[in-house]
Amino acid sequence: MRDTRESRLLLVLLIAIAFALITVDIRGGEDSPVDGARQAAASVFGPVENGVAAAVDPIGNAIGAVRDSGERHDRISRLEQENAALKQRLGSDDRNRSRVNELDKMLKKAGAGQYGIKGAEVIAIGAAQGFSWTVTIDVGADDGIKRDMTVLNGDGLVGRVTTVGPSTSTVLLANDPDFTVGTRMEKTDELGFATGQGDRPLLVQLLNGKSKVKKGDRLVTFGSQADKPFVPGVPVGEVVRVDPSGGDLTRNIYVRPYVGFTKLDIVGVVVEAPRTDPRDTVLPPRPAAPKPTPTVTVTVTPSANGQVEGASENQAQGNADGQVPATGVPPSASSPPPGTGDATGPTDDE
């Protein structure tokens, strides 16, 4: 519209009419004459406003969602990172506790046998060395490790060092078929040679074919000359089967090793042998035998007249008082109580 005199007069007139209607509406209160026109306008324009709002609201919501999506994504990412950090921390704490327990067991074992050890961690399993049962540990020549040193952990004999590098070493495990160690039986001192059989029990050939051995007997290492490759007294395992003695010069037994070779983590390399043979002192103490449970046996004997006589004086006294005996059978009404005599039988005077 052009800015002319007529348009200005029309604008002033419309403003004046608007102020007049506002004044009339305010003074009229609830009975305002403008209220009818307001309701008519609401009836006409209300559906139009609702339709426009229904069409515009999804667009507004989409715009708001796009605006807030970045903030929500950042918050979700932050929560996921915190969750992962908490899970890692919990797993790390459990692992650290487990490793501390393993280290504590190994140090106690070394202390009992007076072994000087160098702690190490298993960092690889022997795929690189072929098909033998070997592991790689994270200590080597720089740490004073030499070939043919005994390796143990908190359970017993792990193996011996076969290859040494500057910072790592290879350990041949005691269950490898190429592994052989001299053994000595607990208490009886019977000597033998243990050979690995993979995931099966160790095969031990006792030098005395008539040796007395039974399931549950335990073995330790016998030791080598100059303590290489084996120091004495390291626990080896427990007998699980004994071949019958056939009169041969030797006898075969089968021993379950104390060490779990598939779950090695913390080990110790014996860098200093004990001054004296610890013999059986490094073996774990045997569990205490369970205490026997006391049992009570009640014996009843039938008398000549068919009555049940108790095995104790208390039982007889209970019958004399008319009580139910220990057997749970009440005295018969047709049978006289003990001590009164039978009607046809002899009396105490006779």
Short mmCIF file of N, CA, C and O in Angstrom, two decimals, residues 154-233:
data_model
loop_
_atom_site.label_atom_id
_atom_site.label_comp_id
_atom_site.label_asym_id
_atom_site.label_seq_id
_atom_site.Cartn_x
_atom_site.Cartn_y
_atom_site.Cartn_z
N GLY A 154 53.29 -71.05 43.18
CA GLY A 154 52.76 -71.31 44.50
C GLY A 154 52.22 -72.70 44.70
O GLY A 154 51.96 -73.10 45.85
N ASP A 155 52.06 -73.48 43.63
CA ASP A 155 51.54 -74.84 43.74
C ASP A 155 52.64 -75.90 43.70
O ASP A 155 52.50 -76.96 44.31
N GLY A 156 53.71 -75.65 42.96
CA GLY A 156 54.77 -76.64 42.87
C GLY A 156 55.62 -76.46 41.63
O GLY A 156 55.83 -75.33 41.15
N LEU A 157 56.10 -77.58 41.08
CA LEU A 157 57.04 -77.57 39.96
C LEU A 157 56.34 -77.17 38.66
O LEU A 157 55.36 -77.79 38.26
N VAL A 158 56.86 -76.14 38.00
CA VAL A 158 56.35 -75.69 36.71
C VAL A 158 57.16 -76.26 35.56
O VAL A 158 56.61 -76.76 34.58
N GLY A 159 58.49 -76.22 35.65
CA GLY A 159 59.34 -76.73 34.58
C GLY A 159 60.77 -76.28 34.77
O GLY A 159 61.23 -76.02 35.88
N ARG A 160 61.50 -76.16 33.64
CA ARG A 160 62.89 -75.71 33.69
C ARG A 160 63.16 -74.79 32.50
O ARG A 160 62.51 -74.89 31.45
N VAL A 161 64.11 -73.90 32.67
CA VAL A 161 64.47 -72.95 31.62
C VAL A 161 65.28 -73.67 30.55
O VAL A 161 66.25 -74.38 30.86
N THR A 162 64.89 -73.50 29.29
CA THR A 162 65.62 -74.15 28.18
C THR A 162 66.33 -73.15 27.27
O THR A 162 67.37 -73.47 26.71
N THR A 163 65.75 -71.97 27.08
CA THR A 163 66.35 -70.96 26.20
C THR A 163 66.30 -69.62 26.90
O THR A 163 65.28 -69.26 27.50
N VAL A 164 67.41 -68.87 26.82
CA VAL A 164 67.50 -67.59 27.51
C VAL A 164 67.86 -66.50 26.51
O VAL A 164 68.84 -66.63 25.77
N GLY A 165 67.06 -65.44 26.49
CA GLY A 165 67.38 -64.25 25.70
C GLY A 165 67.73 -63.11 26.63
O GLY A 165 67.77 -63.27 27.85
N PRO A 166 67.98 -61.94 26.07
CA PRO A 166 68.35 -60.80 26.92
C PRO A 166 67.27 -60.44 27.94
O PRO A 166 67.58 -60.15 29.10
N SER A 167 66.00 -60.46 27.53
CA SER A 167 64.93 -60.02 28.43
C SER A 167 63.80 -61.04 28.56
O SER A 167 62.84 -60.80 29.30
N THR A 168 63.88 -62.16 27.86
CA THR A 168 62.86 -63.20 27.96
C THR A 168 63.52 -64.57 28.01
O THR A 168 64.70 -64.72 27.65
N SER A 169 62.75 -65.56 28.46
CA SER A 169 63.26 -66.94 28.53
C SER A 169 62.12 -67.89 28.18
O SER A 169 60.93 -67.57 28.34
N THR A 170 62.50 -69.09 27.70
CA THR A 170 61.54 -70.14 27.38
C THR A 170 61.63 -71.22 28.45
O THR A 170 62.72 -71.64 28.84
N VAL A 171 60.45 -71.64 28.93
CA VAL A 171 60.36 -72.65 29.99
C VAL A 171 59.68 -73.89 29.42
O VAL A 171 58.58 -73.81 28.87
N LEU A 172 60.33 -75.04 29.53
CA LEU A 172 59.73 -76.31 29.17
C LEU A 172 58.91 -76.80 30.35
O LEU A 172 59.45 -76.99 31.45
N LEU A 173 57.61 -77.00 30.15
CA LEU A 173 56.72 -77.35 31.24
C LEU A 173 56.87 -78.82 31.63
O LEU A 173 57.25 -79.66 30.81
N ALA A 174 56.52 -79.12 32.88
CA ALA A 174 56.72 -80.47 33.41
C ALA A 174 55.80 -81.50 32.78
O ALA A 174 56.05 -82.70 32.92
N ASN A 175 54.76 -81.08 32.10
CA ASN A 175 53.87 -82.06 31.45
C ASN A 175 54.25 -82.32 30.00
O ASN A 175 53.51 -83.03 29.29
N ASP A 176 55.36 -81.76 29.53
CA ASP A 176 55.81 -82.02 28.16
C ASP A 176 56.39 -83.44 28.06
O ASP A 176 57.08 -83.90 28.97
N PRO A 177 56.10 -84.15 26.96
CA PRO A 177 56.63 -85.52 26.82
C PRO A 177 58.16 -85.60 26.84
O PRO A 177 58.71 -86.66 27.14
N ASP A 178 58.86 -84.50 26.53
CA ASP A 178 60.32 -84.50 26.58
C ASP A 178 60.87 -84.11 27.95
O ASP A 178 62.09 -83.99 28.12
N PHE A 179 59.98 -83.92 28.90
CA PHE A 179 60.40 -83.48 30.23
C PHE A 179 60.55 -84.69 31.16
O PHE A 179 59.65 -85.54 31.24
N THR A 180 61.65 -84.78 31.87
CA THR A 180 61.89 -85.84 32.85
C THR A 180 62.54 -85.24 34.08
O THR A 180 63.47 -84.42 33.96
N VAL A 181 62.07 -85.63 35.26
CA VAL A 181 62.61 -85.12 36.50
C VAL A 181 62.68 -86.26 37.51
O VAL A 181 61.80 -87.13 37.57
N GLY A 182 63.75 -86.29 38.30
CA GLY A 182 63.87 -87.26 39.37
C GLY A 182 62.95 -86.92 40.52
O GLY A 182 62.82 -85.75 40.91
N THR A 183 62.29 -87.94 41.08
CA THR A 183 61.31 -87.72 42.15
C THR A 183 61.66 -88.57 43.37
O THR A 183 62.39 -89.56 43.27
N ARG A 184 61.08 -88.19 44.49
CA ARG A 184 61.23 -88.94 45.73
C ARG A 184 59.89 -88.96 46.44
O ARG A 184 59.23 -87.92 46.59
N MET A 185 59.46 -90.15 46.87
CA MET A 185 58.19 -90.30 47.56
C MET A 185 58.27 -89.71 48.96
O MET A 185 59.29 -89.78 49.62
N GLU A 186 57.18 -89.13 49.38
CA GLU A 186 57.09 -88.63 50.75
C GLU A 186 57.18 -89.79 51.75
O GLU A 186 56.57 -90.84 51.55
N LYS A 187 57.93 -89.63 52.81
CA LYS A 187 58.10 -90.58 53.92
C LYS A 187 58.89 -91.83 53.53
O LYS A 187 59.87 -92.19 54.17
N THR A 188 58.50 -92.53 52.46
CA THR A 188 59.20 -93.77 52.11
C THR A 188 60.51 -93.52 51.39
O THR A 188 61.35 -94.43 51.30
N ASP A 189 60.69 -92.33 50.80
CA ASP A 189 61.92 -91.96 50.09
C ASP A 189 62.18 -92.79 48.84
O ASP A 189 63.31 -92.82 48.34
N GLU A 190 61.17 -93.49 48.32
CA GLU A 190 61.35 -94.25 47.09
C GLU A 190 61.63 -93.30 45.93
O GLU A 190 60.94 -92.29 45.74
N LEU A 191 62.65 -93.65 45.14
CA LEU A 191 63.07 -92.79 44.03
C LEU A 191 62.44 -93.25 42.72
O LEU A 191 62.10 -94.43 42.53
N GLY A 192 62.30 -92.28 41.79
CA GLY A 192 61.75 -92.59 40.49
C GLY A 192 62.01 -91.47 39.52
O GLY A 192 62.69 -90.47 39.85
N PHE A 193 61.47 -91.62 38.31
CA PHE A 193 61.61 -90.60 37.26
C PHE A 193 60.23 -90.30 36.70
O PHE A 193 59.51 -91.20 36.26
N ALA A 194 59.85 -89.02 36.73
CA ALA A 194 58.55 -88.58 36.23
C ALA A 194 58.70 -88.03 34.82
O ALA A 194 59.62 -87.25 34.54
N THR A 195 57.78 -88.43 33.94
CA THR A 195 57.78 -87.97 32.55
C THR A 195 56.41 -87.37 32.23
O THR A 195 55.37 -87.92 32.62
N GLY A 196 56.42 -86.24 31.49
CA GLY A 196 55.17 -85.59 31.14
C GLY A 196 54.39 -86.36 30.10
O GLY A 196 54.95 -87.06 29.25
N GLN A 197 53.07 -86.22 30.16
CA GLN A 197 52.19 -86.86 29.18
C GLN A 197 51.12 -85.90 28.69
O GLN A 197 49.97 -86.27 28.49
N GLY A 198 51.48 -84.64 28.51
CA GLY A 198 50.52 -83.66 28.01
C GLY A 198 49.46 -83.35 29.04
O GLY A 198 49.76 -83.01 30.19
N ASP A 199 48.19 -83.49 28.64
CA ASP A 199 47.09 -83.20 29.55
C ASP A 199 46.71 -84.39 30.41
O ASP A 199 45.70 -84.35 31.12
N ARG A 200 47.47 -85.47 30.37
CA ARG A 200 47.24 -86.64 31.23
C ARG A 200 48.18 -86.60 32.44
O ARG A 200 49.14 -85.83 32.45
N PRO A 201 47.93 -87.43 33.46
CA PRO A 201 48.81 -87.43 34.63
C PRO A 201 50.24 -87.80 34.25
O PRO A 201 50.50 -88.47 33.24
N LEU A 202 51.18 -87.35 35.07
CA LEU A 202 52.59 -87.69 34.87
C LEU A 202 52.79 -89.20 35.07
O LEU A 202 52.18 -89.81 35.95
N LEU A 203 53.66 -89.78 34.25
CA LEU A 203 54.03 -91.18 34.42
C LEU A 203 55.32 -91.23 35.23
O LEU A 203 56.34 -90.67 34.83
N VAL A 204 55.27 -91.90 36.38
CA VAL A 204 56.44 -92.01 37.25
C VAL A 204 56.86 -93.48 37.30
O VAL A 204 56.06 -94.36 37.62
N GLN A 205 58.11 -93.73 36.98
CA GLN A 205 58.68 -95.09 37.02
C GLN A 205 59.54 -95.20 38.28
O GLN A 205 60.62 -94.62 38.37
N LEU A 206 59.01 -95.95 39.26
CA LEU A 206 59.75 -96.15 40.50
C LEU A 206 60.87 -97.16 40.28
O LEU A 206 60.68 -98.18 39.60
N LEU A 207 62.02 -96.91 40.88
CA LEU A 207 63.16 -97.80 40.68
C LEU A 207 62.99 -99.12 41.42
O LEU A 207 63.58 -100.13 41.03
N ASN A 208 62.19 -99.13 42.46
CA ASN A 208 61.94 -100.35 43.23
C ASN A 208 60.61 -100.95 42.79
O ASN A 208 59.54 -100.38 43.05
N GLY A 209 60.66 -102.09 42.12
CA GLY A 209 59.44 -102.71 41.62
C GLY A 209 58.54 -103.23 42.71
O GLY A 209 57.36 -103.50 42.47
N LYS A 210 59.05 -103.41 43.93
CA LYS A 210 58.26 -103.92 45.04
C LYS A 210 57.92 -102.84 46.06
O LYS A 210 57.53 -103.14 47.18
N SER A 211 58.06 -101.60 45.64
CA SER A 211 57.81 -100.50 46.57
C SER A 211 56.34 -100.44 46.95
O SER A 211 55.45 -100.74 46.15
N LYS A 212 56.08 -100.06 48.20
CA LYS A 212 54.73 -99.91 48.71
C LYS A 212 54.25 -98.49 48.41
O LYS A 212 54.80 -97.51 48.94
N VAL A 213 53.27 -98.37 47.57
CA VAL A 213 52.74 -97.07 47.19
C VAL A 213 51.23 -97.20 47.01
O VAL A 213 50.73 -98.23 46.58
N LYS A 214 50.52 -96.14 47.35
CA LYS A 214 49.06 -96.17 47.25
C LYS A 214 48.56 -94.82 46.74
O LYS A 214 49.31 -93.82 46.69
N LYS A 215 47.30 -94.81 46.37
CA LYS A 215 46.67 -93.59 45.89
C LYS A 215 46.68 -92.54 47.00
O LYS A 215 46.37 -92.82 48.15
N GLY A 216 47.06 -91.31 46.64
CA GLY A 216 47.13 -90.22 47.60
C GLY A 216 48.53 -89.92 48.09
O GLY A 216 48.75 -88.88 48.71
N ASP A 217 49.49 -90.83 47.83
CA ASP A 217 50.88 -90.55 48.20
C ASP A 217 51.41 -89.38 47.38
O ASP A 217 50.99 -89.16 46.23
N ARG A 218 52.37 -88.65 47.96
CA ARG A 218 52.86 -87.43 47.32
C ARG A 218 54.34 -87.52 46.98
O ARG A 218 55.09 -88.27 47.63
N LEU A 219 54.74 -86.72 45.96
CA LEU A 219 56.13 -86.74 45.49
C LEU A 219 56.70 -85.33 45.45
O LEU A 219 55.97 -84.35 45.24
N VAL A 220 58.03 -85.26 45.62
CA VAL A 220 58.77 -84.01 45.45
C VAL A 220 59.95 -84.29 44.53
O VAL A 220 60.27 -85.44 44.23
N THR A 221 60.61 -83.22 44.07
CA THR A 221 61.79 -83.41 43.23
C THR A 221 62.95 -83.94 44.07
O THR A 221 63.14 -83.56 45.23
N PHE A 222 63.72 -84.85 43.46
CA PHE A 222 64.87 -85.42 44.15
C PHE A 222 66.07 -84.48 44.10
O PHE A 222 66.91 -84.46 45.01
N GLY A 223 66.15 -83.68 43.05
CA GLY A 223 67.28 -82.77 42.90
C GLY A 223 68.31 -83.31 41.93
O GLY A 223 68.37 -84.51 41.65
N SER A 224 69.11 -82.42 41.38
CA SER A 224 70.14 -82.78 40.40
C SER A 224 71.51 -82.41 40.94
O SER A 224 71.65 -81.66 41.92
N GLN A 225 72.52 -82.92 40.27
CA GLN A 225 73.88 -82.58 40.64
C GLN A 225 74.11 -81.09 40.40
O GLN A 225 73.75 -80.55 39.36
N ALA A 226 74.67 -80.43 41.39
CA ALA A 226 74.89 -78.98 41.35
C ALA A 226 73.58 -78.22 41.21
O ALA A 226 73.56 -77.06 40.78
N ASP A 227 72.45 -78.88 41.57
CA ASP A 227 71.12 -78.25 41.59
C ASP A 227 70.65 -77.77 40.22
O ASP A 227 69.82 -76.87 40.13
N LYS A 228 71.19 -78.36 39.16
CA LYS A 228 70.74 -78.03 37.81
C LYS A 228 70.50 -79.32 37.03
O LYS A 228 71.38 -80.20 37.03
N PRO A 229 69.33 -79.44 36.41
CA PRO A 229 68.31 -78.40 36.24
C PRO A 229 67.28 -78.33 37.37
O PRO A 229 66.38 -77.48 37.30
N PHE A 230 67.38 -79.18 38.40
CA PHE A 230 66.33 -79.20 39.42
C PHE A 230 66.91 -79.12 40.82
O PHE A 230 67.88 -79.82 41.14
N VAL A 231 66.29 -78.26 41.62
CA VAL A 231 66.62 -78.19 43.04
C VAL A 231 65.75 -79.20 43.78
O VAL A 231 64.68 -79.60 43.29
N PRO A 232 66.15 -79.67 44.96
CA PRO A 232 65.37 -80.69 45.66
C PRO A 232 64.18 -80.10 46.42
O PRO A 232 64.16 -78.91 46.75
N GLY A 233 63.20 -80.98 46.68
CA GLY A 233 62.11 -80.64 47.58
C GLY A 233 60.95 -79.90 46.99
O GLY A 233 60.00 -79.56 47.71
#
